[in-house]
XYZ file of C-alpha atoms in Angstrom:
680
model
C 150.838 173.339 115.780
C 148.361 174.292 118.497
C 146.819 171.474 120.499
C 143.474 170.199 119.218
C 142.607 168.394 122.439
C 138.986 169.152 123.245
C 138.081 171.596 125.999
C 135.164 169.995 127.868
C 132.914 172.074 130.101
C 130.422 170.711 132.635
C 127.529 173.114 132.098
C 124.679 171.272 133.804
C 124.361 173.733 136.690
C 124.203 176.654 134.250
C 121.451 175.281 132.063
C 117.756 174.490 132.388
C 116.944 171.275 130.528
C 113.447 170.527 129.195
C 113.160 166.954 127.933
C 109.894 167.442 126.051
C 108.142 170.587 124.838
C 105.204 170.249 122.452
C 105.110 172.861 119.700
C 101.524 173.256 118.432
C 100.798 173.662 114.724
C 97.795 175.336 113.138
C 96.385 172.034 111.800
C 96.315 170.421 115.238
C 99.539 168.414 114.984
C 102.245 168.766 117.619
C 105.986 168.551 117.084
C 108.291 167.227 119.798
C 111.155 169.428 120.960
C 113.992 169.134 123.463
C 115.161 172.461 124.928
C 118.073 173.833 126.872
C 117.906 177.383 128.254
C 120.452 179.539 130.062
C 119.490 179.877 133.697
C 117.646 183.167 134.024
C 116.424 183.225 130.407
C 112.811 183.481 131.575
C 113.678 186.776 133.233
C 116.207 187.950 130.664
C 115.261 186.530 127.223
C 117.902 185.225 124.814
C 117.958 184.293 121.108
C 116.950 180.762 120.114
C 118.920 178.359 117.924
C 116.792 175.811 116.060
C 117.944 172.424 114.779
C 115.156 170.691 112.853
C 115.867 167.153 111.639
C 114.295 163.649 111.459
C 116.948 161.744 113.423
C 115.214 161.360 116.834
C 116.201 163.985 119.362
C 115.281 161.671 122.274
C 117.576 158.731 121.513
C 119.107 159.242 118.051
C 121.276 162.374 118.120
C 121.211 162.725 121.900
C 124.946 162.141 122.386
C 125.869 164.786 119.809
C 123.160 167.157 121.032
C 124.346 166.844 124.628
C 127.720 168.343 123.745
C 126.308 171.207 121.653
C 122.972 172.144 123.242
C 124.344 172.527 126.763
C 127.419 174.408 125.496
C 125.364 176.958 123.539
C 122.960 177.481 126.423
C 125.828 177.962 128.870
C 127.037 180.631 126.432
C 123.824 182.607 126.266
C 121.460 180.906 123.790
C 118.353 178.763 123.955
C 118.802 175.591 121.908
C 115.789 173.834 120.440
C 115.994 170.351 118.847
C 112.784 169.544 116.973
C 111.774 166.227 115.378
C 110.351 166.680 111.875
C 106.752 165.459 111.523
C 106.457 161.674 111.538
C 109.870 161.129 113.157
C 110.967 160.788 116.747
C 107.949 161.692 118.858
C 106.351 164.234 116.514
C 102.860 163.806 115.073
C 102.255 163.190 111.377
C 103.903 161.074 108.700
C 107.152 161.241 106.776
C 106.266 162.236 103.215
C 109.692 162.618 101.613
C 112.811 164.741 101.851
C 112.435 168.530 102.095
C 108.738 168.734 101.267
C 106.866 172.036 101.379
C 104.970 170.907 104.473
C 108.312 170.578 106.297
C 109.138 174.194 105.435
C 105.632 175.367 106.377
C 106.006 173.677 109.768
C 109.373 175.393 110.226
C 107.765 178.788 109.701
C 105.288 178.000 112.472
C 108.060 176.709 114.749
C 110.121 179.879 114.292
C 107.132 182.114 114.907
C 106.267 180.103 118.046
C 109.851 180.325 119.322
C 109.967 184.088 118.809
C 106.894 184.478 121.069
C 108.217 182.500 124.045
C 108.960 184.581 127.121
C 112.490 183.178 127.290
C 113.209 184.200 123.661
C 114.402 187.648 122.631
C 112.525 187.321 119.331
C 115.601 186.420 117.273
C 116.094 182.899 115.902
C 118.982 181.179 114.112
C 118.974 177.824 112.323
C 121.838 175.341 112.433
C 122.254 171.835 111.119
C 124.433 169.310 109.379
C 123.213 167.511 106.245
C 119.378 167.528 106.436
C 119.495 170.390 108.956
C 121.915 172.270 106.713
C 119.596 171.789 103.739
C 116.446 172.992 105.450
C 118.177 175.944 107.076
C 118.858 177.314 103.589
C 115.422 176.304 102.317
C 113.614 177.990 105.199
C 115.759 181.094 104.725
C 114.285 181.468 101.228
C 110.844 181.694 102.888
C 112.058 184.728 104.895
C 110.382 184.267 108.286
C 110.703 187.568 110.107
C 112.357 186.143 113.230
C 115.049 184.156 111.364
C 118.191 186.279 111.551
C 121.042 183.920 110.552
C 121.872 180.387 109.375
C 124.784 178.014 109.937
C 124.635 175.365 107.202
C 126.995 172.389 107.493
C 127.548 169.713 104.823
C 124.569 170.816 102.731
C 123.740 171.519 99.091
C 122.322 174.238 96.874
C 121.369 171.761 94.108
C 119.409 168.678 95.153
C 119.911 166.952 91.807
C 123.598 167.377 91.081
C 125.127 167.742 94.547
C 123.243 165.307 96.747
C 123.242 161.554 97.320
C 121.004 160.739 94.349
C 122.755 161.759 91.120
C 126.119 163.198 90.139
C 126.687 164.456 86.631
C 123.450 162.724 85.637
C 124.745 159.351 86.871
C 122.815 157.324 89.440
C 124.777 157.016 92.668
C 124.529 153.901 94.795
C 124.133 156.314 97.719
C 120.598 156.819 96.421
C 119.847 153.295 97.669
C 122.193 153.467 100.653
C 120.730 156.672 102.062
C 117.278 155.643 100.823
C 117.501 152.464 102.897
C 118.461 154.523 105.952
C 115.605 156.980 105.394
C 113.201 154.067 104.854
C 114.282 152.814 108.289
C 113.877 156.198 109.989
C 110.323 156.424 108.697
C 109.530 153.053 110.303
C 110.833 153.752 113.819
C 108.410 153.989 116.765
C 107.799 156.959 119.046
C 108.890 156.624 122.670
C 106.048 155.572 125.009
C 107.519 157.764 127.752
C 106.935 160.781 125.520
C 103.631 160.012 123.752
C 102.019 157.663 126.260
C 101.732 153.910 126.764
C 98.263 153.840 125.214
C 99.142 155.896 122.138
C 102.579 154.831 120.936
C 101.495 151.639 119.139
C 98.756 153.491 117.271
C 101.252 156.117 116.087
C 103.775 153.435 115.166
C 101.193 151.541 113.105
C 100.262 154.747 111.265
C 103.910 155.374 110.409
C 104.448 151.856 109.149
C 101.288 151.953 107.042
C 102.322 155.311 105.566
C 105.848 154.200 104.694
C 107.184 154.558 101.133
C 110.109 152.948 99.332
C 111.720 156.367 98.990
C 114.520 155.414 96.558
C 111.859 154.448 94.016
C 110.359 157.936 94.263
C 113.728 159.505 93.554
C 114.423 157.136 90.645
C 111.224 158.214 88.923
C 112.975 161.567 88.405
C 116.186 160.683 86.575
C 116.611 164.161 85.070
C 116.681 167.524 86.802
C 112.976 168.372 86.766
C 110.651 170.353 89.046
C 110.904 167.616 91.680
C 114.599 168.430 92.217
C 114.291 172.173 91.694
C 112.037 172.302 94.748
C 114.326 172.884 97.701
C 117.355 173.723 95.530
C 118.308 177.257 96.532
C 120.437 177.559 93.386
C 117.118 178.353 91.667
C 116.959 181.740 93.426
C 119.916 182.758 95.561
C 118.404 186.236 95.940
C 115.589 184.780 98.052
C 118.073 184.284 100.906
C 118.371 187.507 102.869
C 119.807 186.188 106.128
C 123.566 185.858 106.703
C 124.910 182.345 106.113
C 127.958 180.571 107.511
C 128.594 177.614 105.160
C 130.830 174.750 106.285
C 132.016 171.399 104.949
C 135.062 169.128 104.675
C 137.244 167.731 101.906
C 136.234 164.150 102.800
C 132.558 165.123 102.673
C 130.264 164.757 99.668
C 128.861 168.272 100.086
C 131.870 170.552 99.629
C 130.587 172.399 96.545
C 127.831 174.263 98.397
C 130.361 176.284 100.399
C 131.862 177.700 97.213
C 128.498 178.256 95.492
C 127.013 180.097 98.466
C 130.019 182.377 98.957
C 130.103 183.118 95.221
C 126.386 183.873 94.827
C 124.764 185.178 97.999
C 124.383 188.950 98.225
C 124.014 188.864 102.021
C 126.993 188.298 104.340
C 128.262 184.769 103.706
C 131.473 183.108 104.869
C 132.797 179.632 104.148
C 134.972 177.124 106.018
C 136.251 173.853 104.531
C 138.437 171.618 106.692
C 139.873 168.124 106.212
C 136.842 166.417 107.782
C 134.204 164.016 106.555
C 130.466 164.384 107.192
C 130.985 165.681 110.731
C 130.498 168.722 112.891
C 133.964 170.340 112.771
C 134.475 170.256 116.545
C 134.213 166.452 116.132
C 136.054 166.518 112.811
C 137.741 163.388 111.445
C 140.270 163.481 109.841
C 141.626 166.166 112.162
C 142.499 168.755 113.046
C 139.133 169.478 114.615
C 138.486 173.136 115.429
C 136.573 175.248 117.933
C 133.539 175.221 115.708
C 131.040 175.999 118.463
C 133.101 179.098 119.201
C 132.910 180.081 115.515
C 129.143 179.615 115.626
C 128.904 181.745 118.752
C 130.720 184.565 116.961
C 128.208 184.241 114.110
C 125.216 184.192 116.454
C 126.579 187.046 118.572
C 126.848 189.245 115.489
C 123.531 188.505 113.817
C 121.287 187.496 116.729
C 122.642 189.881 119.405
C 124.054 192.705 117.254
C 127.513 192.396 118.801
C 130.028 194.251 116.647
C 132.692 191.513 116.634
C 133.963 191.802 113.067
C 132.776 188.513 111.564
C 132.040 190.444 108.370
C 135.798 190.995 108.079
C 136.670 187.296 108.211
C 138.076 185.912 104.952
C 135.409 184.865 102.478
C 136.880 181.358 102.555
C 138.963 179.632 105.185
C 140.278 176.486 103.515
C 142.534 173.730 104.782
C 145.309 173.393 102.200
C 146.128 169.695 102.306
C 149.637 168.333 101.970
C 150.382 165.485 99.608
C 150.067 162.147 101.415
C 150.128 158.531 100.322
C 146.636 157.153 99.819
C 145.091 155.470 102.866
C 141.559 154.394 103.766
C 141.566 156.484 106.938
C 143.412 159.351 108.582
C 143.055 160.455 112.166
C 144.913 163.631 111.244
C 145.516 165.201 107.826
C 148.697 167.203 107.344
C 148.245 170.705 105.951
C 147.657 174.334 106.907
C 144.883 176.912 106.800
C 144.451 179.476 104.026
C 142.449 182.658 104.520
C 141.169 183.930 101.157
C 139.847 187.486 101.673
C 137.670 187.626 98.557
C 136.242 184.764 96.542
C 136.517 184.364 93.608
C 140.085 185.640 93.727
C 142.297 186.805 90.879
C 145.174 184.966 92.544
C 143.725 181.680 91.347
C 144.433 181.441 87.634
C 143.489 178.746 85.142
C 146.477 176.559 84.345
C 145.706 174.384 81.306
C 147.366 171.080 80.536
C 146.705 169.484 77.156
C 146.403 165.781 76.427
C 149.073 164.129 74.329
C 150.045 160.531 73.637
C 149.406 159.447 77.204
C 150.824 162.732 78.434
C 149.735 166.058 79.930
C 151.637 169.148 78.838
C 151.330 172.925 79.011
C 151.833 172.976 75.223
C 149.167 172.053 72.689
C 150.067 169.022 70.583
C 151.533 170.120 67.239
C 149.989 167.305 65.247
C 146.804 165.305 65.316
C 147.110 162.374 67.682
C 145.665 158.918 67.386
C 142.514 158.272 69.346
C 142.626 155.922 72.322
C 139.915 153.562 73.525
C 138.928 152.069 76.848
C 136.269 149.574 77.925
C 136.793 149.503 81.662
C 136.198 146.373 83.724
C 132.969 146.784 85.675
C 135.048 146.507 88.852
C 136.903 149.741 88.072
C 136.170 152.023 91.015
C 136.638 149.593 93.894
C 139.432 151.864 95.157
C 137.170 154.942 95.033
C 135.998 154.972 98.656
C 132.640 156.371 99.664
C 130.904 159.224 97.816
C 130.540 160.752 101.272
C 132.492 159.708 104.370
C 129.550 159.546 106.774
C 130.706 157.010 109.317
C 134.278 158.053 110.081
C 134.831 156.851 113.620
C 132.230 154.083 113.155
C 133.499 152.437 109.981
C 136.865 154.093 109.624
C 138.206 153.074 106.185
C 135.901 155.133 103.987
C 138.434 157.119 101.989
C 139.829 156.440 98.522
C 142.657 153.901 98.293
C 145.781 153.812 96.134
C 144.460 154.401 92.623
C 146.788 152.110 90.695
C 144.264 149.276 90.462
C 141.553 151.604 89.109
C 144.082 153.272 86.808
C 144.772 149.863 85.269
C 141.200 149.848 83.945
C 141.379 153.425 82.684
C 142.998 155.623 80.064
C 145.715 157.615 81.819
C 147.500 160.811 80.817
C 150.508 161.846 82.927
C 152.454 165.073 83.245
C 156.203 165.250 83.570
C 157.494 165.460 87.153
C 156.720 168.944 88.448
C 159.734 171.255 88.534
C 158.167 173.343 91.305
C 155.362 172.971 93.811
C 151.817 173.467 92.539
C 148.970 174.650 94.773
C 145.477 173.939 93.478
C 142.539 175.811 95.015
C 139.084 175.639 93.476
C 137.396 173.469 90.857
C 139.249 171.701 88.041
C 137.421 171.132 84.756
C 138.285 168.477 82.173
C 137.429 169.045 78.508
C 136.988 165.857 76.510
C 136.357 164.904 72.907
C 134.802 161.502 73.363
C 132.722 158.936 71.481
C 130.920 155.822 72.709
C 130.042 152.636 70.884
C 126.619 152.485 72.581
C 123.660 154.900 72.697
C 124.129 155.297 76.451
C 127.206 155.607 78.632
C 129.043 157.725 81.155
C 132.568 158.855 81.784
C 134.361 158.962 85.141
C 137.352 161.300 85.329
C 139.874 161.353 88.164
C 142.651 163.838 88.889
C 145.432 161.921 90.636
C 148.708 162.792 92.323
C 151.390 160.298 91.290
C 154.109 160.125 93.941
C 157.742 159.409 93.057
C 157.475 156.017 94.807
C 154.539 155.034 92.553
C 151.728 155.580 95.072
C 148.731 157.267 93.424
C 146.312 159.474 95.384
C 142.976 160.693 94.031
C 142.646 164.408 94.739
C 139.529 165.227 92.695
C 137.057 163.501 90.390
C 133.926 164.036 88.319
C 131.209 162.091 86.509
C 129.152 162.783 83.412
C 126.299 160.803 81.906
C 127.059 161.447 78.246
C 123.325 161.492 77.493
C 123.270 164.621 79.707
C 126.034 166.299 77.693
C 123.817 169.303 76.871
C 121.672 169.587 79.988
C 120.610 167.603 83.046
C 117.022 168.619 82.332
C 116.659 166.212 79.408
C 118.608 163.152 78.331
C 119.532 162.592 74.682
C 120.774 159.341 73.160
C 124.289 159.168 71.797
C 124.992 158.382 68.173
C 127.422 155.461 68.464
C 130.811 156.391 67.056
C 130.136 160.139 66.927
C 132.543 162.339 68.905
C 131.176 164.926 71.308
C 132.951 167.791 73.038
C 131.973 167.739 76.708
C 133.037 169.403 79.954
C 133.377 167.390 83.172
C 133.573 169.574 86.304
C 135.548 167.877 89.071
C 135.136 168.253 92.824
C 136.630 171.301 94.551
C 139.986 170.971 96.262
C 142.770 172.801 98.099
C 145.822 170.652 97.554
C 149.607 170.957 97.437
C 151.387 168.950 94.728
C 155.113 168.829 95.577
C 157.994 169.143 93.214
C 158.841 165.792 91.616
C 155.249 164.514 91.672
C 153.209 164.000 88.510
C 149.600 164.846 87.755
C 147.455 162.178 86.147
C 144.064 162.265 84.457
C 142.409 158.826 84.517
C 139.311 158.178 82.385
C 137.052 155.143 82.769
C 133.693 153.955 81.458
C 132.652 152.431 84.801
C 133.033 153.435 88.449
C 131.545 150.763 90.700
C 130.250 150.745 93.391
C 129.876 154.514 93.517
C 127.932 154.677 90.224
C 125.291 152.340 88.834
C 126.733 150.824 85.624
C 125.510 151.391 82.088
C 123.095 148.812 80.688
C 125.881 147.268 78.596
C 129.682 147.452 78.476
C 130.700 150.735 76.843
C 133.861 151.408 74.878
C 134.896 155.064 74.970
C 137.100 156.580 72.299
C 139.002 159.672 73.400
C 140.548 162.031 70.857
C 143.476 163.602 72.761
C 143.742 166.545 70.358
C 140.452 167.922 71.714
C 141.136 167.277 75.416
C 142.559 169.333 78.267
C 142.365 169.845 82.013
C 141.904 173.318 83.450
C 143.510 173.532 86.874
C 142.805 176.283 89.459
C 146.386 177.290 90.258
C 147.028 179.510 93.281
C 149.856 181.804 92.243
C 150.608 183.701 95.465
C 149.436 184.206 99.044
C 151.307 187.372 99.995
C 149.256 189.607 102.279
C 146.770 186.912 103.199
C 146.231 186.138 106.845
C 146.600 182.645 108.257
C 143.354 181.692 110.020
C 143.699 180.445 113.551
C 141.248 178.160 115.290
C 141.412 177.161 118.905
C 140.943 173.600 120.150
C 137.399 172.257 119.992
C 135.047 173.180 122.823
C 132.020 171.188 123.893
C 129.871 170.406 126.897
C 130.210 167.309 129.064
C 129.478 164.121 127.145
C 126.366 162.024 127.555
C 126.618 159.244 130.118
C 126.320 155.891 128.349
C 126.775 152.361 129.641
C 128.221 150.050 126.999
C 126.864 146.530 127.449
C 128.314 145.051 124.270
C 131.040 146.589 122.155
C 130.427 147.050 118.457
C 132.533 146.034 115.492
C 132.932 147.272 111.948
C 134.625 146.123 108.795
C 134.900 146.975 105.104
C 136.115 144.394 102.617
C 136.290 143.357 98.976
C 136.134 139.708 97.901
C 136.805 138.352 94.412
C 135.461 135.094 92.969
C 138.102 134.053 90.471
C 135.839 131.544 88.720
C 132.877 133.886 88.079
C 134.745 137.190 88.004
C 132.391 138.567 90.655
C 133.575 141.193 93.126
C 131.612 141.886 96.308
C 132.179 145.097 98.260
C 130.851 144.648 101.809
C 130.441 147.034 104.729
C 129.268 145.985 108.159
C 128.551 148.361 111.009
C 127.448 147.048 114.398
C 127.190 149.646 117.150
C 126.922 146.981 119.813
C 124.452 147.530 122.634
C 124.412 150.445 125.035
C 122.166 152.204 127.542
C 121.553 155.968 127.572
C 121.809 156.377 131.315
C 119.609 159.416 131.896
C 116.586 157.995 130.050
C 117.257 154.282 130.590
C 116.825 153.308 126.923
C 118.881 150.362 125.650
C 119.766 150.640 121.940
C 121.196 148.402 119.262
C 121.899 149.552 115.687
C 123.424 147.527 112.874
C 123.729 148.004 109.129
C 125.100 145.802 106.367
C 125.788 146.918 102.802
C 126.678 144.675 99.886
C 127.531 145.742 96.319
C 128.288 142.954 93.852
C 129.134 142.924 90.156
C 130.836 140.650 87.632
C 133.920 142.007 85.927
C 132.446 141.910 82.409
C 128.676 142.054 82.943
C 127.063 145.328 84.107
C 123.635 143.652 84.327
C 124.955 141.501 87.163
C 125.076 144.560 89.442
C 123.213 144.188 92.707
C 123.089 146.477 95.749
C 121.559 145.479 99.086
C 121.117 147.481 102.293
C 119.958 145.790 105.520
C 119.345 147.599 108.798
C 118.302 146.552 112.302
C 117.272 148.940 115.121
C 116.194 147.775 118.583
C 114.858 149.785 121.557
C 114.286 148.375 125.042
C 113.311 149.934 128.359
C 111.159 148.392 131.077
C 108.166 146.939 129.174
C 109.063 148.699 125.911
C 110.696 146.283 123.452
C 110.447 147.486 119.837
C 112.531 146.297 116.896
C 112.603 147.261 113.213
C 114.335 145.379 110.397
C 114.480 146.725 106.848
C 115.955 145.599 103.566
C 116.266 147.465 100.271
C 117.731 146.044 97.085
C 118.364 147.278 93.542
C 118.905 145.262 90.354
C 118.490 146.168 86.692
C 117.917 144.780 83.229
C 118.728 146.618 80.038
C 115.534 148.693 80.162
C 114.331 148.629 83.761
C 115.455 149.012 87.347
C 113.867 146.655 89.861
C 113.788 147.990 93.403
C 112.484 145.850 96.254
C 112.097 146.766 99.903
C 110.723 145.174 103.023
C 110.013 146.254 106.590
C 109.319 144.077 109.607
C 108.439 145.502 112.997
C 108.369 143.543 116.251
C 106.673 144.385 119.549
C 108.015 142.266 122.434
C 109.543 139.909 119.837
C 106.164 139.277 118.182
C 105.624 140.492 114.635
C 103.687 143.753 114.801
C 103.768 144.705 111.109
C 105.346 143.595 107.848
C 105.192 144.849 104.296
C 106.922 144.229 100.960
C 107.474 146.742 98.163
C 108.436 146.123 94.529
C 108.919 148.795 91.874
C 109.806 148.340 88.187
C 111.214 151.630 86.945
C 112.158 152.466 83.330
C 115.770 153.452 82.740
C 115.886 156.912 81.217
C 119.260 156.869 79.436
C 121.029 155.587 82.544
């Protein structure tokens, strides 16, 4: 295997760095940008690459930006990092995710960039997560200067494939991410950028304009117009710029790569590696790849008209993962790359296994089988890991654990040991005939690899709110005891299952802490005779090329002085007397100084998810965050807390923010929202 050791380039003498550039908007607001330009760009213009996100270009993403911005500019591109309105040092207020105003501002930014004397007139958009989302969204608006997009860890469907809902079930990530976004909206601008006399006024405006964002999202529990806005699945044809779509198997946003490649009519290529929510040149689990080099090929073709053959790359380059024993973290994931020339491909065929009496078989059962029931403990799911592995490298153990404990609270159906290796590439689908004893409930379905030594690894999973069995647009109560035929799509995968291993389908009525529990314990009755799993079996690879990626490239890292090391942990505690389980995550980044700007930072976040084994109404989720900035006379601190509880009919969401200026309280506010449960 080729070395994946990073190739680091000191580019500072090749690049002009502009710490602050104000981009004017037609309504009088200004957005803050950080720029890097190739030396000589003012005489010989170059294309511009735009990254447009709310995560503070000055002191939030600076370390990551340092390695990418300077590298791209040393390789012939202007790089522009812009703070979305109301974040970082930009004017305005944060309204919500992906609002129309954000897109309108992007159109003005792109037009402004195209007119700069150092810009050739061509612009590309790149970004991970939020920046991947809005790159696609802005592409649907078709600004003339936007020529290509690189979208990393993004979505085409804001309702089904984002942090809020999955299969119509409420994810705890809605509160987790919502607490983080709540914090970002409360952070101050930097006095060195906006002025000593102005920064407090801007900070106060932000704090006064803050919303408890998770409550907004929970007012839309079905897929309505709120979620359709910004979901490019509504009109793929609106995108007319080439798209490079990228994600990782440990990420929560893998599906978009497949959907974009399948549906866009413009050039679109996809890459899925073993990583979590990371840029692939920083990818964990490894191997990381020369992702910046892949981007340069994309930009060279579509922004500079270089005939370099990117159109001939395979439609999908997927990392086919080897079977491994479950572990909470991997530095490196064993496997190999697949290059699939055309997707969908006829070489992936549906391989159906039918449910039997606790079995999976390629043959339909010859007689009607007895139904089986399960009422899962509310703690089923503690081995599920994170919906999205965001913090790999900060809080390492984010991945799913050995599934045997969760399987104990589930119905399981096992195949015989495989007589030959099975390669699965694509999306499995499970067909169920299921009844519930309550008018509301959901089903969690896992596809597991059972190793000969007994270790069980989750390789794919799916969720379905049974009240969304017909559509996510409108929920419909269940008739207790009535059986329904439903389909549960699972997450995409590229996975080898060796000879001698078994496949397992595990079905549960709870999946905590990933999913908010039903209002009452639910007993599911599964009729095996109407159940099957459709597996995407790769039959042959003959004639396919094996993609090759070089080691990751990047520019010289940011100089940082660590004054106090951080610490992280992830744990589960059980109270034997009460039956309560508490899942806790603590991330403390310590304290460090960004040397070139002199800012001292501290960031910490604590998450707690508690539930009693037999009582879903005991569920409680709490997110607490602390952010502290210091430099010379600047001493600003923000502390936030968000919490979710529920009764049988209502969710109760509370939030608080406290801001301190020189250790004196500058602002405080409490929020409380009582939100009806709509068949959740």
